[in-house]
PDB file of C-alpha atoms in Angstrom:
ATOM      1  CA  UNK V   1      -0.134  -0.157   0.170  1.00  0.00           C
ATOM      2  CA  UNK V   2       1.479   3.239  -0.668  1.00  0.00           C
ATOM      3  CA  UNK V   3      -0.420   5.432   1.954  1.00  0.00           C
ATOM      4  CA  UNK V   4       0.372   3.095   4.565  1.00  0.00           C
ATOM      5  CA  UNK V   5      -3.245   2.328   4.903  1.00  0.00           C
ATOM      6  CA  UNK V   6      -4.286  -1.210   5.012  1.00  0.00           C
ATOM      7  CA  UNK V   7      -7.789  -2.323   5.187  1.00  0.00           C
ATOM      8  CA  UNK V   8      -8.921  -5.867   6.367  1.00  0.00           C
ATOM      9  CA  UNK V   9     -12.448  -6.102   4.155  1.00  0.00           C
ATOM     10  CA  UNK V  10     -11.992  -9.522   3.037  1.00  0.00           C
ATOM     11  CA  UNK V  11     -10.960 -10.731   6.536  1.00  0.00           C
ATOM     12  CA  UNK V  12     -13.961  -8.911   8.074  1.00  0.00           C
ATOM     13  CA  UNK V  13     -16.231 -10.745   5.405  1.00  0.00           C
ATOM     14  CA  UNK V  14     -14.912 -14.151   6.343  1.00  0.00           C
ATOM     15  CA  UNK V  15     -15.327 -13.342   9.807  1.00  0.00           C
ATOM     16  CA  UNK V  16     -18.765 -12.252   9.138  1.00  0.00           C
ATOM     17  CA  UNK V  17     -19.386 -15.524   7.002  1.00  0.00           C
ATOM     18  CA  UNK V  18     -18.180 -17.414  10.338  1.00  0.00           C
ATOM     19  CA  UNK V  19     -20.258 -15.242  12.820  1.00  0.00           C
ATOM     20  CA  UNK V  20     -23.541 -15.929  10.899  1.00  0.00           C
ATOM     21  CA  UNK V  21     -22.754 -19.900  10.600  1.00  0.00           C
ATOM     22  CA  UNK V  22     -21.900 -20.083  14.000  1.00  0.00           C
ATOM     23  CA  UNK V  23     -25.524 -18.125  15.058  1.00  0.00           C
ATOM     24  CA  UNK V  24     -27.222 -20.432  12.555  1.00  0.00           C
ATOM     25  CA  UNK V  25     -25.606 -23.339  14.264  1.00  0.00           C
ATOM     26  CA  UNK V  26     -26.473 -22.177  17.649  1.00  0.00           C
ATOM     27  CA  UNK V  27     -29.982 -21.515  16.877  1.00  0.00           C
ATOM     28  CA  UNK V  28     -30.671 -25.065  14.836  1.00  0.00           C
ATOM     29  CA  UNK V  29     -28.962 -26.646  18.121  1.00  0.00           C
ATOM     30  CA  UNK V  30     -31.575 -24.646  20.388  1.00  0.00           C
ATOM     31  CA  UNK V  31     -34.411 -25.439  18.333  1.00  0.00           C
ATOM     32  CA  UNK V  32     -33.198 -29.361  18.158  1.00  0.00           C
ATOM     33  CA  UNK V  33     -32.782 -29.222  22.265  1.00  0.00           C
ATOM     34  CA  UNK V  34     -36.621 -27.707  22.249  1.00  0.00           C
ATOM     35  CA  UNK V  35     -37.780 -30.457  20.146  1.00  0.00           C
ATOM     36  CA  UNK V  36     -36.383 -32.903  22.230  1.00  0.00           C
ATOM     37  CA  UNK V  37     -38.137 -31.801  25.292  1.00  0.00           C
ATOM     38  CA  UNK V  38     -41.580 -30.697  23.591  1.00  0.00           C
ATOM     39  CA  UNK V  39     -42.105 -32.686  20.503  1.00  0.00           C
ATOM     40  CA  UNK V  40     -43.200 -36.020  21.174  1.00  0.00           C
ATOM     41  CA  UNK V  41     -42.591 -37.359  17.607  1.00  0.00           C
ATOM     42  CA  UNK V  42     -39.036 -36.213  17.629  1.00  0.00           C
ATOM     43  CA  UNK V  43     -38.360 -37.831  20.663  1.00  0.00           C
ATOM     44  CA  UNK V  44     -39.623 -40.932  19.994  1.00  0.00           C
ATOM     45  CA  UNK V  45     -37.341 -40.790  16.726  1.00  0.00           C
ATOM     46  CA  UNK V  46     -34.263 -40.014  18.743  1.00  0.00           C
ATOM     47  CA  UNK V  47     -35.316 -42.980  21.387  1.00  0.00           C
ATOM     48  CA  UNK V  48     -35.595 -45.314  17.991  1.00  0.00           C
ATOM     49  CA  UNK V  49     -32.452 -44.271  16.739  1.00  0.00           C
ATOM     50  CA  UNK V  50     -30.425 -44.662  20.390  1.00  0.00           C
ATOM     51  CA  UNK V  51     -32.173 -48.185  20.637  1.00  0.00           C
ATOM     52  CA  UNK V  52     -30.585 -49.014  17.325  1.00  0.00           C
ATOM     53  CA  UNK V  53     -27.445 -47.924  18.389  1.00  0.00           C
ATOM     54  CA  UNK V  54     -27.956 -49.166  21.871  1.00  0.00           C
ATOM     55  CA  UNK V  55     -26.003 -52.537  21.809  1.00  0.00           C
ATOM     56  CA  UNK V  56     -23.091 -50.507  21.796  1.00  0.00           C
ATOM     57  CA  UNK V  57     -23.838 -48.663  25.023  1.00  0.00           C
ATOM     58  CA  UNK V  58     -23.965 -50.858  27.283  1.00  0.00           C
ATOM     59  CA  UNK V  59     -25.390 -50.306  30.763  1.00  0.00           C
ATOM     60  CA  UNK V  60     -27.026 -47.136  29.667  1.00  0.00           C
ATOM     61  CA  UNK V  61     -30.741 -46.667  29.959  1.00  0.00           C
ATOM     62  CA  UNK V  62     -32.508 -44.510  27.133  1.00  0.00           C
ATOM     63  CA  UNK V  63     -33.243 -41.668  29.740  1.00  0.00           C
ATOM     64  CA  UNK V  64     -29.509 -41.607  30.260  1.00  0.00           C
ATOM     65  CA  UNK V  65     -28.710 -41.547  26.647  1.00  0.00           C
ATOM     66  CA  UNK V  66     -31.432 -38.734  25.780  1.00  0.00           C
ATOM     67  CA  UNK V  67     -29.622 -36.857  28.672  1.00  0.00           C
ATOM     68  CA  UNK V  68     -26.193 -37.064  27.473  1.00  0.00           C
ATOM     69  CA  UNK V  69     -27.701 -36.145  23.737  1.00  0.00           C
ATOM     70  CA  UNK V  70     -29.081 -33.081  25.370  1.00  0.00           C
ATOM     71  CA  UNK V  71     -25.732 -31.983  27.225  1.00  0.00           C
ATOM     72  CA  UNK V  72     -23.968 -32.516  24.067  1.00  0.00           C
ATOM     73  CA  UNK V  73     -26.274 -30.080  22.271  1.00  0.00           C
ATOM     74  CA  UNK V  74     -25.993 -27.596  25.202  1.00  0.00           C
ATOM     75  CA  UNK V  75     -22.306 -27.763  24.657  1.00  0.00           C
ATOM     76  CA  UNK V  76     -22.704 -26.964  21.176  1.00  0.00           C
ATOM     77  CA  UNK V  77     -25.082 -24.178  21.921  1.00  0.00           C
ATOM     78  CA  UNK V  78     -22.584 -22.585  24.273  1.00  0.00           C
ATOM     79  CA  UNK V  79     -19.790 -23.077  22.048  1.00  0.00           C
ATOM     80  CA  UNK V  80     -21.380 -21.521  19.023  1.00  0.00           C
ATOM     81  CA  UNK V  81     -22.183 -18.319  20.986  1.00  0.00           C
ATOM     82  CA  UNK V  82     -18.626 -17.906  22.147  1.00  0.00           C
ATOM     83  CA  UNK V  83     -17.327 -18.429  18.850  1.00  0.00           C
ATOM     84  CA  UNK V  84     -19.527 -16.134  17.571  1.00  0.00           C
ATOM     85  CA  UNK V  85     -18.972 -13.271  20.310  1.00  0.00           C
ATOM     86  CA  UNK V  86     -15.325 -13.978  19.614  1.00  0.00           C
ATOM     87  CA  UNK V  87     -15.946 -13.427  16.192  1.00  0.00           C
ATOM     88  CA  UNK V  88     -17.566 -10.122  16.551  1.00  0.00           C
ATOM     89  CA  UNK V  89     -14.600  -8.803  18.852  1.00  0.00           C
ATOM     90  CA  UNK V  90     -12.264  -9.633  16.265  1.00  0.00           C
ATOM     91  CA  UNK V  91     -14.156  -7.792  13.571  1.00  0.00           C
ATOM     92  CA  UNK V  92     -14.547  -4.666  16.023  1.00  0.00           C
ATOM     93  CA  UNK V  93     -10.543  -4.683  16.630  1.00  0.00           C
ATOM     94  CA  UNK V  94     -10.041  -5.241  12.816  1.00  0.00           C
ATOM     95  CA  UNK V  95     -12.117  -2.145  11.996  1.00  0.00           C
ATOM     96  CA  UNK V  96     -10.607  -0.101  14.661  1.00  0.00           C
ATOM     97  CA  UNK V  97      -7.009  -1.765  13.700  1.00  0.00           C
ATOM     98  CA  UNK V  98      -6.094  -2.478  17.344  1.00  0.00           C
ATOM     99  CA  UNK V  99      -3.831  -5.391  17.799  1.00  0.00           C
ATOM    100  CA  UNK V 100      -4.289  -6.221  14.284  1.00  0.00           C
ATOM    101  CA  UNK V 101      -1.438  -9.100  14.457  1.00  0.00           C
ATOM    102  CA  UNK V 102      -2.757 -10.316  17.798  1.00  0.00           C
ATOM    103  CA  UNK V 103      -6.289 -10.811  16.270  1.00  0.00           C
ATOM    104  CA  UNK V 104      -5.254 -12.427  13.163  1.00  0.00           C
ATOM    105  CA  UNK V 105      -3.289 -15.041  15.259  1.00  0.00           C
ATOM    106  CA  UNK V 106      -6.302 -15.123  17.444  1.00  0.00           C
ATOM    107  CA  UNK V 107      -8.546 -15.657  14.541  1.00  0.00           C
ATOM    108  CA  UNK V 108      -6.224 -18.879  13.146  1.00  0.00           C
ATOM    109  CA  UNK V 109      -6.197 -20.153  16.927  1.00  0.00           C
ATOM    110  CA  UNK V 110      -9.887 -19.759  16.848  1.00  0.00           C
ATOM    111  CA  UNK V 111     -10.189 -21.441  13.378  1.00  0.00           C
ATOM    112  CA  UNK V 112      -7.952 -24.527  14.302  1.00  0.00           C
ATOM    113  CA  UNK V 113      -9.953 -25.060  17.639  1.00  0.00           C
ATOM    114  CA  UNK V 114     -13.536 -24.671  16.258  1.00  0.00           C
ATOM    115  CA  UNK V 115     -12.377 -27.275  13.447  1.00  0.00           C
ATOM    116  CA  UNK V 116     -11.695 -29.778  16.529  1.00  0.00           C
ATOM    117  CA  UNK V 117     -14.777 -28.961  18.743  1.00  0.00           C
ATOM    118  CA  UNK V 118     -17.012 -28.695  15.643  1.00  0.00           C
ATOM    119  CA  UNK V 119     -15.843 -31.438  13.258  1.00  0.00           C
ATOM    120  CA  UNK V 120     -18.571 -33.499  13.506  1.00  0.00           C
ATOM    121  CA  UNK V 121     -21.100 -30.848  12.908  1.00  0.00           C
ATOM    122  CA  UNK V 122     -21.077 -30.842   9.281  1.00  0.00           C
ATOM    123  CA  UNK V 123     -20.803 -28.307   6.785  1.00  0.00           C
ATOM    124  CA  UNK V 124     -22.138 -25.417   9.378  1.00  0.00           C
ATOM    125  CA  UNK V 125     -19.746 -25.716  11.956  1.00  0.00           C
ATOM    126  CA  UNK V 126     -16.686 -26.363   9.255  1.00  0.00           C
ATOM    127  CA  UNK V 127     -17.717 -23.059   7.459  1.00  0.00           C
ATOM    128  CA  UNK V 128     -17.504 -21.188  10.581  1.00  0.00           C
ATOM    129  CA  UNK V 129     -14.049 -22.602  11.084  1.00  0.00           C
ATOM    130  CA  UNK V 130     -12.605 -22.079   7.404  1.00  0.00           C
ATOM    131  CA  UNK V 131     -14.136 -18.249   7.783  1.00  0.00           C
ATOM    132  CA  UNK V 132     -11.971 -17.908  10.940  1.00  0.00           C
ATOM    133  CA  UNK V 133      -8.701 -19.574   9.426  1.00  0.00           C
ATOM    134  CA  UNK V 134      -8.951 -17.457   6.284  1.00  0.00           C
ATOM    135  CA  UNK V 135      -9.669 -14.284   7.959  1.00  0.00           C
ATOM    136  CA  UNK V 136      -6.804 -15.023  10.294  1.00  0.00           C
ATOM    137  CA  UNK V 137      -4.201 -15.786   7.600  1.00  0.00           C
ATOM    138  CA  UNK V 138      -5.183 -12.799   5.626  1.00  0.00           C
ATOM    139  CA  UNK V 139      -4.900 -10.627   8.530  1.00  0.00           C
ATOM    140  CA  UNK V 140      -1.580 -11.558   9.344  1.00  0.00           C
ATOM    141  CA  UNK V 141      -0.291 -11.521   5.659  1.00  0.00           C
ATOM    142  CA  UNK V 142      -1.671  -8.354   5.061  1.00  0.00           C
ATOM    143  CA  UNK V 143      -0.081  -6.846   8.639  1.00  0.00           C
ATOM    144  CA  UNK V 144       3.034  -8.454   7.602  1.00  0.00           C
ATOM    145  CA  UNK V 145       2.928  -6.836   4.223  1.00  0.00           C
ATOM    146  CA  UNK V 146       2.059  -3.811   5.422  1.00  0.00           C
ATOM    147  CA  UNK V 147       4.891  -3.672   8.135  1.00  0.00           C
ATOM    148  CA  UNK V 148       7.366  -4.088   5.314  1.00  0.00           C
ATOM    149  CA  UNK V 149       6.309  -1.698   2.682  1.00  0.00           C
ATOM    150  CA  UNK V 150       5.669   1.435   5.658  1.00  0.00           C
ATOM    151  CA  UNK V 151       8.841   0.260   7.645  1.00  0.00           C
TER     152      UNK V 151
END
């Protein structure tokens, strides 16, 4: 950059995509949790699937299996909300150009951790992870290049 002004618009777009994917994941998980508690047909569907896999879960009752399933969904909701909030913080930091390199590194670490924690959640979880990884890499590379040009 000739003027020394670096814009992180691409990173912010990827952060927004990741935030939206984690918000969608949290809403879907919350809906599923509500359906387990209130929708009889959905609960029966879950029970049938758990009973089909029940031979491998020796000694655990059906109610305990449903409780474990509900706990996993609650964990996904909490993780999704935390990742969305951290994404919002990162976007604000990039917009105001506060600790840009640290924000980029945070996004890379957040993307890597979210891959591990949401790998089993399918495309929505992976989309958020990839969004944070790309945003972090682009931010660090742009910051490094801007430092070389200006300095």
